[in-house]
Amino acid sequence: MPLHKGPDASAPEHGRRLALNPFFGEADPIGGMTEAPPRHRLPDGPLPPMSAYQLVHDELMLDGNSRLNLATFVTTWMEPQAGVLMAECRDKNMIDKDEYPRTAELERRCVAMLADLWNAPDPSTAVGCSTTGSSEACMLAGMALKRRWSQRNADRYAGGARPNLVMGVNVQVCWEKFCNFWEVEARLVPMEGDRFHLDAESAAALCDENTIGVVAVLGSTFDGSYEPVAEICAALDALQERTGLDIPVHVDGASGAMIAPFLDEDLVWDFRLPRVSSINTSGHKYGLVYPGVGWALWRSPAELPEELVFRVNYLGGDMPTFALNFSRPGAQVVAQYYTFLRLGREGYRVVQQTSRDVARGLAERIEAMGDFRLLTRGDQLPVFAFTTAPDVTAFDVFDVSRRLRERGWLVPAYTFPADREDLSVLRVVCRNGFSADLAGLLIEDLERILPELRRQTGPFTHDKGAATSFHH
């Protein structure tokens, strides 16, 4: 999608020169019947607040229903009490830690809770911060990896050595942005056969003296699968024994870092592995908070170079800050602390288990239709991907996505990256609020559209690049 541009000068505006709905007038219905305000320049004068609200509200009605959006990982439902807290804190700027010390304290407590949850060797010394989301958290983690590498290789870096970062081609686009913005070579391991994410052998094979780190994704957005973090660390341990290269691992746990601790307690992926230097997660995904909040943690102060940290003095104390953004609301951090208090470990376990149960049950029912083949089953992230069965020629996944959209469902269809561009899939993300009842309604709608799809003479989609609705 191109960057936003100015209005199309050729677009007709005469239809806009109509009176507003009389009832948009706040007090006098007749007086409120004025010419509609312009859309691409500031109006000449103010509107009554109710009129401005109604104009914006009416246009937003054309947006989709977020609860039926099975493309997004982002939380679309919270309790009313959380909404009240967020409204009370929306005017608090997180950067003003001296002005809002209690909000800063809640952020500190959240970091401590996550350090404990992710088995930091000493949660009291682990360092971390809130961010606007996992994308910013990944940028911060990548900056720390690059700075640590450049400190260890100061002479070579000054001499023109180019750092690189090893990861699977399935990583979220924020990692490609990081490599572009901070001039790091992205070494991407392509998909192969039925392997849709990074494997240990391929990761180690791409590492050299210029590698700043390896990114392991706990929950790929393409299919919901976990990358084998422990195996990757073991392969890098063996590499160090052979070559002396000490390559740190960052775990991108945007989704999985808030699933695995509760549902896969025996899976070792976190700070229990000495090679894992940092972890990020999205509080606004399976952290169960409205957007946008993320978290970045380092196992100890040694993993976060001191010169990257800025310090703010408040209440006579010292508050370190590490962020790309400056001003941002404290509401989401407060909502994260509320949710941690509200649910606790057992509450999170039940909520995430419910999402996984819905995902697995839905995947089984889709497979039973006979028209589709599952790639994953929702037994890691509550997410699964599926494609059409080998004998299906009348329609493709893009046809299915388009027809479901007609019934209000947003189910993304997209093509996999190198070297599986031949594979196009649908993906379903099950979140808190997507109930078994809603899953049943999705199945009913899928059953309604399948007879018509089966009668097609072939897929209708010609431009698959334009058809895809997968952008995150």
Short mmCIF file of C-alpha atoms in Angstrom, two decimals:
data_model
loop_
_atom_site.label_atom_id
_atom_site.label_comp_id
_atom_site.label_asym_id
_atom_site.label_seq_id
_atom_site.Cartn_x
_atom_site.Cartn_y
_atom_site.Cartn_z
CA MET A 1 0.00 0.00 0.00
CA PRO A 2 1.47 3.44 -0.90
CA LEU A 3 2.01 6.15 1.66
CA HIS A 4 -0.94 8.44 2.25
CA LYS A 5 -1.28 11.12 -0.38
CA GLY A 6 -3.40 14.22 -0.81
CA PRO A 7 -6.91 14.10 -2.27
CA ASP A 8 -7.53 13.17 -5.88
CA ALA A 9 -8.25 16.48 -7.58
CA SER A 10 -10.39 14.73 -10.17
CA ALA A 11 -12.69 13.13 -7.57
CA PRO A 12 -16.18 14.68 -7.67
CA GLU A 13 -17.18 16.64 -4.58
CA HIS A 14 -20.56 17.92 -5.69
CA GLY A 15 -22.29 15.07 -3.87
CA ARG A 16 -20.88 16.38 -0.63
CA ARG A 17 -22.72 19.69 -0.96
CA LEU A 18 -25.72 18.27 0.81
CA ALA A 19 -27.24 19.34 4.08
CA LEU A 20 -26.34 17.35 7.15
CA ASN A 21 -28.98 15.18 8.76
CA PRO A 22 -31.12 17.66 10.76
CA PHE A 23 -30.75 15.53 13.88
CA PHE A 24 -26.98 16.04 13.75
CA GLY A 25 -27.66 19.54 15.05
CA GLU A 26 -27.00 19.58 18.76
CA ALA A 27 -29.85 21.87 19.83
CA ASP A 28 -31.56 23.40 16.80
CA PRO A 29 -32.30 20.77 14.11
CA ILE A 30 -32.86 23.42 11.44
CA GLY A 31 -29.74 25.35 12.30
CA GLY A 32 -27.72 22.17 12.05
CA MET A 33 -28.59 21.73 8.36
CA THR A 34 -25.39 23.26 7.03
CA GLU A 35 -23.08 22.25 4.22
CA ALA A 36 -21.04 19.15 4.99
CA PRO A 37 -17.49 20.00 6.12
CA PRO A 38 -14.57 19.35 3.72
CA ARG A 39 -12.71 16.06 4.05
CA HIS A 40 -9.22 17.04 2.94
CA ARG A 41 -8.71 20.47 4.48
CA LEU A 42 -9.57 22.02 7.80
CA PRO A 43 -13.14 23.38 7.97
CA ASP A 44 -13.47 27.14 8.10
CA GLY A 45 -15.12 26.98 11.50
CA PRO A 46 -16.00 24.58 14.31
CA LEU A 47 -18.81 22.03 14.42
CA PRO A 48 -20.91 21.17 17.44
CA PRO A 49 -19.30 18.19 19.22
CA MET A 50 -22.26 15.88 18.57
CA SER A 51 -22.24 16.71 14.86
CA ALA A 52 -18.51 16.00 14.56
CA TYR A 53 -18.93 12.76 16.50
CA GLN A 54 -21.81 11.54 14.36
CA LEU A 55 -20.00 12.25 11.10
CA VAL A 56 -16.95 10.27 12.20
CA HIS A 57 -19.04 7.53 13.80
CA ASP A 58 -21.10 6.99 10.67
CA GLU A 59 -18.06 6.60 8.46
CA LEU A 60 -16.46 4.12 10.85
CA MET A 61 -19.53 1.90 10.62
CA LEU A 62 -18.09 0.68 7.32
CA ASP A 63 -15.13 -0.91 9.13
CA GLY A 64 -15.31 -4.64 9.71
CA ASN A 65 -16.34 -6.19 13.03
CA SER A 66 -13.07 -6.71 14.91
CA ARG A 67 -14.42 -9.77 16.73
CA LEU A 68 -14.86 -11.51 13.36
CA ASN A 69 -11.34 -10.60 12.24
CA LEU A 70 -9.53 -13.94 12.25
CA ALA A 71 -6.48 -12.37 10.56
CA THR A 72 -5.28 -10.31 13.50
CA PHE A 73 -3.42 -11.51 16.58
CA VAL A 74 -4.34 -8.28 18.37
CA THR A 75 -6.74 -8.35 21.32
CA THR A 76 -10.26 -7.28 20.36
CA TRP A 77 -12.06 -7.75 23.69
CA MET A 78 -11.37 -6.73 27.27
CA GLU A 79 -13.51 -6.43 30.38
CA PRO A 80 -15.33 -3.12 30.93
CA GLN A 81 -13.26 -2.48 34.06
CA ALA A 82 -10.09 -2.52 31.98
CA GLY A 83 -11.67 -0.03 29.61
CA VAL A 84 -12.48 2.27 32.53
CA LEU A 85 -8.89 2.13 33.77
CA MET A 86 -7.58 2.88 30.30
CA ALA A 87 -9.91 5.86 29.99
CA GLU A 88 -8.66 7.16 33.34
CA CYS A 89 -5.04 6.91 32.16
CA ARG A 90 -5.27 7.98 28.54
CA ASP A 91 -3.91 11.44 29.37
CA LYS A 92 -0.84 10.10 31.19
CA ASN A 93 2.39 10.23 29.21
CA MET A 94 4.62 7.23 29.95
CA ILE A 95 7.79 9.26 29.44
CA ASP A 96 6.89 11.63 32.31
CA LYS A 97 7.98 9.21 34.99
CA ASP A 98 8.53 11.99 37.52
CA GLU A 99 4.97 13.25 36.99
CA TYR A 100 3.35 9.80 36.97
CA PRO A 101 5.50 7.74 39.33
CA ARG A 102 2.81 5.15 40.07
CA THR A 103 2.33 4.40 36.37
CA ALA A 104 6.11 3.98 36.14
CA GLU A 105 5.97 1.64 39.12
CA LEU A 106 3.29 -0.51 37.45
CA GLU A 107 5.54 -0.79 34.39
CA ARG A 108 8.42 -1.91 36.62
CA ARG A 109 6.21 -4.53 38.27
CA CYS A 110 5.11 -5.89 34.88
CA VAL A 111 8.75 -6.30 33.85
CA ALA A 112 9.47 -8.15 37.10
CA MET A 113 6.46 -10.43 36.57
CA LEU A 114 7.58 -11.27 33.03
CA ALA A 115 11.16 -11.90 34.17
CA ASP A 116 9.82 -14.39 36.69
CA LEU A 117 7.44 -15.93 34.15
CA TRP A 118 10.28 -16.39 31.64
CA ASN A 119 12.63 -17.90 34.23
CA ALA A 120 15.29 -15.22 34.33
CA PRO A 121 18.26 -16.42 36.46
CA ASP A 122 17.61 -13.53 38.85
CA PRO A 123 14.31 -11.74 38.15
CA SER A 124 15.37 -8.89 40.41
CA THR A 125 18.29 -8.04 38.10
CA ALA A 126 16.68 -8.71 34.72
CA VAL A 127 16.12 -5.49 32.81
CA GLY A 128 13.26 -4.60 30.49
CA CYS A 129 10.79 -2.00 29.36
CA SER A 130 7.38 -1.51 27.83
CA THR A 131 7.07 -0.52 24.19
CA THR A 132 4.31 0.34 21.76
CA GLY A 133 4.33 -3.28 20.56
CA SER A 134 6.59 -6.14 19.56
CA SER A 135 7.88 -4.27 16.53
CA GLU A 136 9.51 -1.63 18.72
CA ALA A 137 10.63 -4.30 21.18
CA CYS A 138 12.34 -6.20 18.35
CA MET A 139 14.07 -3.01 17.19
CA LEU A 140 15.42 -2.46 20.71
CA ALA A 141 16.58 -6.06 21.03
CA GLY A 142 18.26 -5.87 17.63
CA MET A 143 20.00 -2.62 18.57
CA ALA A 144 21.37 -4.27 21.72
CA LEU A 145 22.63 -7.26 19.72
CA LYS A 146 24.36 -5.01 17.19
CA ARG A 147 25.92 -2.76 19.83
CA ARG A 148 27.29 -5.74 21.77
CA TRP A 149 28.75 -7.18 18.56
CA SER A 150 30.31 -3.84 17.55
CA GLN A 151 31.89 -3.50 21.00
CA ARG A 152 33.46 -6.95 20.69
CA ASN A 153 34.58 -6.27 17.11
CA ALA A 154 35.41 -2.56 17.25
CA ASP A 155 38.45 -2.77 14.96
CA ARG A 156 36.76 -4.95 12.36
CA TYR A 157 33.56 -2.90 12.43
CA ALA A 158 35.53 0.31 11.92
CA GLY A 159 37.31 -1.44 9.06
CA GLY A 160 34.08 -2.07 7.17
CA ALA A 161 32.89 -5.46 8.44
CA ARG A 162 29.13 -5.68 7.96
CA PRO A 163 27.11 -7.28 10.76
CA ASN A 164 24.45 -9.86 9.93
CA LEU A 165 21.41 -11.35 11.64
CA VAL A 166 20.28 -14.95 11.04
CA MET A 167 16.57 -15.80 11.00
CA GLY A 168 13.93 -17.72 9.10
CA VAL A 169 12.21 -16.20 6.09
CA ASN A 170 8.98 -16.46 8.11
CA VAL A 171 9.94 -13.69 10.57
CA GLN A 172 7.62 -10.75 11.03
CA VAL A 173 8.40 -7.80 8.75
CA CYS A 174 9.71 -5.73 11.67
CA TRP A 175 12.95 -7.73 11.52
CA GLU A 176 13.46 -6.85 7.88
CA LYS A 177 12.82 -3.23 8.82
CA PHE A 178 15.42 -3.47 11.59
CA CYS A 179 18.03 -4.82 9.20
CA ASN A 180 17.23 -2.11 6.68
CA PHE A 181 17.18 0.80 9.14
CA TRP A 182 20.25 -0.24 11.12
CA GLU A 183 22.33 -1.51 8.18
CA VAL A 184 22.49 -5.16 9.13
CA GLU A 185 22.57 -7.97 6.57
CA ALA A 186 19.47 -10.13 6.87
CA ARG A 187 20.42 -13.79 6.43
CA LEU A 188 17.13 -15.54 5.82
CA VAL A 189 16.70 -19.31 5.87
CA PRO A 190 14.08 -20.23 3.23
CA MET A 191 11.26 -22.70 3.77
CA GLU A 192 11.77 -26.22 2.46
CA GLY A 193 9.20 -28.95 1.92
CA ASP A 194 7.05 -29.24 5.02
CA ARG A 195 9.47 -27.16 7.13
CA PHE A 196 7.89 -23.74 7.37
CA HIS A 197 10.28 -22.08 9.84
CA LEU A 198 13.89 -21.90 11.00
CA ASP A 199 15.70 -25.10 11.91
CA ALA A 200 18.80 -25.49 14.06
CA GLU A 201 21.18 -26.82 11.41
CA SER A 202 20.38 -24.07 8.90
CA ALA A 203 20.69 -21.36 11.55
CA ALA A 204 24.16 -22.48 12.66
CA ALA A 205 25.32 -22.89 9.05
CA LEU A 206 24.71 -19.20 8.28
CA CYS A 207 26.57 -17.85 11.31
CA ASP A 208 30.05 -16.35 11.08
CA GLU A 209 32.23 -13.83 12.88
CA ASN A 210 29.92 -11.00 11.76
CA THR A 211 26.72 -12.53 13.12
CA ILE A 212 25.19 -10.36 15.84
CA GLY A 213 22.61 -12.99 16.79
CA VAL A 214 19.99 -15.52 15.74
CA VAL A 215 16.27 -14.74 15.98
CA ALA A 216 14.10 -17.70 16.99
CA VAL A 217 10.36 -17.16 16.67
CA LEU A 218 8.12 -18.73 19.29
CA GLY A 219 4.98 -18.81 17.20
CA SER A 220 5.33 -18.11 13.49
CA THR A 221 2.66 -15.81 12.10
CA PHE A 222 2.50 -17.90 8.93
CA ASP A 223 1.21 -21.10 10.53
CA GLY A 224 1.30 -20.76 14.34
CA SER A 225 4.22 -23.18 14.83
CA TYR A 226 7.00 -22.82 17.40
CA GLU A 227 10.59 -22.70 16.18
CA PRO A 228 12.87 -25.16 18.06
CA VAL A 229 14.60 -22.65 20.35
CA ALA A 230 16.41 -25.26 22.47
CA GLU A 231 17.69 -27.08 19.38
CA ILE A 232 18.90 -23.81 17.88
CA CYS A 233 20.74 -22.98 21.10
CA ALA A 234 22.30 -26.46 21.19
CA ALA A 235 23.51 -26.07 17.59
CA LEU A 236 25.07 -22.73 18.48
CA ASP A 237 26.69 -24.30 21.56
CA ALA A 238 28.29 -26.87 19.26
CA LEU A 239 29.35 -24.11 16.86
CA GLN A 240 31.08 -22.29 19.70
CA GLU A 241 32.93 -25.45 20.70
CA ARG A 242 34.18 -25.90 17.12
CA THR A 243 34.95 -22.29 16.20
CA GLY A 244 34.88 -20.14 19.32
CA LEU A 245 32.00 -18.04 17.92
CA ASP A 246 29.60 -17.04 20.71
CA ILE A 247 26.30 -16.19 19.01
CA PRO A 248 23.44 -14.95 21.25
CA VAL A 249 19.78 -15.81 20.61
CA HIS A 250 16.83 -13.46 20.74
CA VAL A 251 13.42 -15.10 21.12
CA ASP A 252 10.67 -13.28 19.28
CA GLY A 253 7.82 -14.38 21.50
CA ALA A 254 5.33 -11.81 20.19
CA SER A 255 2.58 -14.39 20.66
CA GLY A 256 4.12 -17.58 22.03
CA ALA A 257 5.82 -16.01 25.04
CA MET A 258 2.35 -15.52 26.53
CA ILE A 259 1.15 -19.01 25.53
CA ALA A 260 3.99 -21.44 26.24
CA PRO A 261 4.54 -20.50 29.94
CA PHE A 262 0.95 -21.49 30.71
CA LEU A 263 0.22 -24.35 28.32
CA ASP A 264 3.65 -25.83 27.51
CA GLU A 265 5.44 -25.63 30.83
CA ASP A 266 7.86 -28.45 29.95
CA LEU A 267 9.00 -26.69 26.78
CA VAL A 268 12.38 -25.06 27.41
CA TRP A 269 12.64 -21.92 25.27
CA ASP A 270 13.24 -18.99 27.64
CA PHE A 271 15.99 -17.69 29.95
CA ARG A 272 16.56 -21.23 31.21
CA LEU A 273 18.70 -21.50 28.09
CA PRO A 274 21.90 -19.53 28.82
CA ARG A 275 22.26 -18.57 25.17
CA VAL A 276 18.92 -16.69 25.18
CA SER A 277 19.92 -13.10 25.83
CA SER A 278 16.59 -11.33 25.25
CA ILE A 279 12.88 -11.96 24.72
CA ASN A 280 10.04 -9.81 23.47
CA THR A 281 6.28 -10.22 23.54
CA SER A 282 3.17 -8.30 22.56
CA GLY A 283 1.01 -7.41 25.52
CA HIS A 284 -1.71 -6.58 23.00
CA LYS A 285 -1.73 -10.09 21.52
CA TYR A 286 -1.94 -13.06 23.86
CA GLY A 287 -1.05 -10.73 26.72
CA LEU A 288 -4.78 -9.93 26.39
CA VAL A 289 -4.54 -6.10 26.31
CA TYR A 290 -5.90 -3.68 23.72
CA PRO A 291 -3.22 -2.24 21.37
CA GLY A 292 -0.62 -1.07 21.66
CA VAL A 293 1.80 -2.41 24.25
CA GLY A 294 4.82 -4.67 23.97
CA TRP A 295 7.62 -5.80 26.24
CA ALA A 296 11.35 -6.33 25.80
CA LEU A 297 13.45 -8.09 28.46
CA TRP A 298 17.14 -8.93 28.77
CA ARG A 299 18.36 -11.70 31.05
CA SER A 300 20.71 -9.33 32.92
CA PRO A 301 22.17 -5.81 32.61
CA ALA A 302 25.18 -7.31 30.79
CA GLU A 303 23.02 -8.01 27.71
CA LEU A 304 21.87 -4.39 27.38
CA PRO A 305 24.75 -1.99 26.68
CA GLU A 306 24.64 0.87 29.14
CA GLU A 307 25.17 3.56 26.49
CA LEU A 308 21.82 2.69 24.90
CA VAL A 309 19.96 3.53 28.11
CA PHE A 310 18.86 7.06 28.95
CA ARG A 311 18.19 7.98 32.54
CA VAL A 312 15.41 10.10 33.98
CA ASN A 313 15.51 11.37 37.55
CA TYR A 314 12.25 11.18 39.47
CA LEU A 315 11.43 11.44 43.18
CA GLY A 316 15.13 11.66 43.88
CA GLY A 317 15.71 8.31 42.20
CA ASP A 318 17.09 7.09 38.90
CA MET A 319 14.75 5.69 36.22
CA PRO A 320 16.43 4.18 33.15
CA THR A 321 14.53 4.37 29.85
CA PHE A 322 15.14 2.61 26.56
CA ALA A 323 12.69 3.32 23.74
CA LEU A 324 12.35 4.54 20.16
CA ASN A 325 9.20 6.48 20.94
CA PHE A 326 9.09 9.38 23.35
CA SER A 327 5.53 10.34 24.25
CA ARG A 328 2.99 7.53 24.48
CA PRO A 329 0.01 6.81 26.73
CA GLY A 330 0.30 4.90 29.97
CA ALA A 331 -3.15 3.38 29.56
CA GLN A 332 -2.01 0.14 27.96
CA VAL A 333 0.67 -0.48 30.60
CA VAL A 334 -1.92 0.03 33.31
CA ALA A 335 -4.25 -2.36 31.48
CA GLN A 336 -1.45 -4.96 31.32
CA TYR A 337 -0.91 -4.74 35.07
CA TYR A 338 -4.67 -4.99 35.62
CA THR A 339 -4.82 -8.14 33.48
CA PHE A 340 -1.85 -9.71 35.29
CA LEU A 341 -3.58 -9.06 38.62
CA ARG A 342 -6.99 -10.09 37.35
CA LEU A 343 -6.02 -13.45 35.89
CA GLY A 344 -2.83 -14.65 37.56
CA ARG A 345 -1.12 -17.78 36.26
CA GLU A 346 -4.17 -20.00 36.54
CA GLY A 347 -6.46 -17.47 34.88
CA TYR A 348 -4.07 -17.07 31.96
CA ARG A 349 -3.79 -20.85 31.68
CA VAL A 350 -7.56 -21.27 31.43
CA VAL A 351 -8.00 -18.43 28.92
CA GLN A 352 -5.17 -19.63 26.66
CA GLN A 353 -6.28 -23.27 26.94
CA THR A 354 -9.76 -22.26 25.84
CA SER A 355 -8.35 -20.50 22.78
CA ARG A 356 -6.25 -23.55 21.94
CA ASP A 357 -9.23 -25.88 22.39
CA VAL A 358 -11.32 -23.71 20.05
CA ALA A 359 -8.51 -23.68 17.48
CA ARG A 360 -7.99 -27.44 17.58
CA GLY A 361 -11.71 -28.19 17.42
CA LEU A 362 -12.21 -25.79 14.51
CA ALA A 363 -9.24 -27.24 12.63
CA GLU A 364 -10.63 -30.77 13.01
CA ARG A 365 -14.05 -29.73 11.70
CA ILE A 366 -12.52 -27.99 8.69
CA GLU A 367 -10.39 -31.05 7.92
CA ALA A 368 -13.46 -33.29 8.16
CA MET A 369 -15.12 -31.39 5.30
CA GLY A 370 -12.73 -33.07 2.88
CA ASP A 371 -12.02 -29.94 0.81
CA PHE A 372 -9.02 -28.82 2.82
CA ARG A 373 -5.65 -30.03 4.05
CA LEU A 374 -4.29 -28.81 7.40
CA LEU A 375 -0.70 -27.58 7.67
CA THR A 376 -0.95 -26.99 11.41
CA ARG A 377 -3.62 -27.86 13.95
CA GLY A 378 -3.59 -25.08 16.54
CA ASP A 379 -1.75 -27.20 19.10
CA GLN A 380 1.05 -24.66 19.62
CA LEU A 381 -0.22 -21.12 19.09
CA PRO A 382 -4.06 -21.19 18.95
CA VAL A 383 -3.54 -20.61 15.24
CA PHE A 384 -3.72 -22.95 12.28
CA ALA A 385 -3.16 -22.79 8.55
CA PHE A 386 -4.79 -24.88 5.86
CA THR A 387 -4.92 -25.13 2.08
CA THR A 388 -7.20 -26.80 -0.42
CA ALA A 389 -7.00 -30.58 -0.79
CA PRO A 390 -4.92 -31.92 -3.72
CA ASP A 391 -7.99 -32.97 -5.70
CA VAL A 392 -9.75 -29.59 -5.41
CA THR A 393 -9.49 -27.68 -8.69
CA ALA A 394 -12.72 -25.66 -8.79
CA PHE A 395 -11.58 -23.03 -6.28
CA ASP A 396 -8.57 -21.89 -4.30
CA VAL A 397 -7.94 -20.34 -0.89
CA PHE A 398 -8.40 -16.82 -2.27
CA ASP A 399 -11.91 -17.70 -3.42
CA VAL A 400 -12.71 -19.02 0.06
CA SER A 401 -11.36 -15.87 1.74
CA ARG A 402 -13.36 -13.62 -0.57
CA ARG A 403 -16.61 -15.50 -0.03
CA LEU A 404 -16.17 -15.56 3.76
CA ARG A 405 -15.59 -11.82 3.71
CA GLU A 406 -19.02 -11.42 2.15
CA ARG A 407 -20.44 -12.94 5.34
CA GLY A 408 -18.38 -10.65 7.62
CA TRP A 409 -15.41 -12.96 8.33
CA LEU A 410 -11.85 -11.80 7.72
CA VAL A 411 -9.84 -14.97 7.06
CA PRO A 412 -6.56 -14.10 5.32
CA ALA A 413 -5.34 -15.97 2.26
CA TYR A 414 -1.69 -15.58 1.28
CA THR A 415 1.22 -17.25 -0.46
CA PHE A 416 4.18 -18.56 1.53
CA PRO A 417 7.65 -17.01 1.03
CA ALA A 418 10.81 -18.56 -0.50
CA ASP A 419 11.12 -21.43 -1.30
CA ARG A 420 7.43 -22.34 -0.98
CA GLU A 421 5.82 -19.68 -3.16
CA ASP A 422 3.85 -22.54 -4.68
CA LEU A 423 1.85 -22.91 -1.45
CA SER A 424 -1.15 -20.67 -0.75
CA VAL A 425 -3.03 -21.02 2.53
CA LEU A 426 -5.77 -19.68 4.77
CA ARG A 427 -4.99 -18.90 8.39
CA VAL A 428 -7.27 -18.67 11.42
CA VAL A 429 -6.20 -16.90 14.62
CA CYS A 430 -8.24 -17.85 17.69
CA ARG A 431 -8.15 -15.24 20.44
CA ASN A 432 -9.88 -14.64 23.73
CA GLY A 433 -13.42 -13.64 22.74
CA PHE A 434 -13.56 -15.98 19.74
CA SER A 435 -15.81 -18.55 21.37
CA ALA A 436 -16.83 -22.07 20.41
CA ASP A 437 -20.20 -20.58 19.39
CA LEU A 438 -18.54 -18.14 16.99
CA ALA A 439 -16.40 -20.98 15.65
CA GLY A 440 -19.60 -22.92 15.00
CA LEU A 441 -21.03 -19.96 13.07
CA LEU A 442 -17.85 -19.84 10.96
CA ILE A 443 -18.27 -23.53 10.12
CA GLU A 444 -21.91 -22.97 9.17
CA ASP A 445 -20.95 -20.14 6.82
CA LEU A 446 -18.15 -22.22 5.31
CA GLU A 447 -20.61 -25.06 4.70
CA ARG A 448 -23.00 -22.59 3.01
CA ILE A 449 -20.43 -21.30 0.51
CA LEU A 450 -18.75 -24.62 -0.33
CA PRO A 451 -21.49 -25.95 -2.66
CA GLU A 452 -21.21 -22.84 -4.83
CA LEU A 453 -17.40 -22.98 -4.78
CA ARG A 454 -17.46 -26.62 -5.84
CA ARG A 455 -19.58 -25.73 -8.86
CA GLN A 456 -17.05 -23.21 -10.17
CA THR A 457 -15.15 -24.11 -13.33
CA GLY A 458 -11.93 -22.94 -11.73
CA PRO A 459 -10.44 -20.38 -9.33
CA PHE A 460 -11.56 -16.81 -9.94
CA THR A 461 -8.42 -15.18 -8.54
CA HIS A 462 -5.81 -14.21 -11.11
CA ASP A 463 -3.71 -11.67 -9.22
CA LYS A 464 -2.86 -13.50 -6.00
CA GLY A 465 -0.62 -10.68 -4.84
CA ALA A 466 -3.56 -8.29 -4.90
CA ALA A 467 -5.91 -10.85 -3.40
CA THR A 468 -3.99 -11.51 -0.23
CA SER A 469 -5.15 -9.91 2.99
CA PHE A 470 -2.12 -11.04 4.99
CA HIS A 471 -0.02 -8.07 6.03
CA HIS A 472 1.07 -8.93 9.57
#
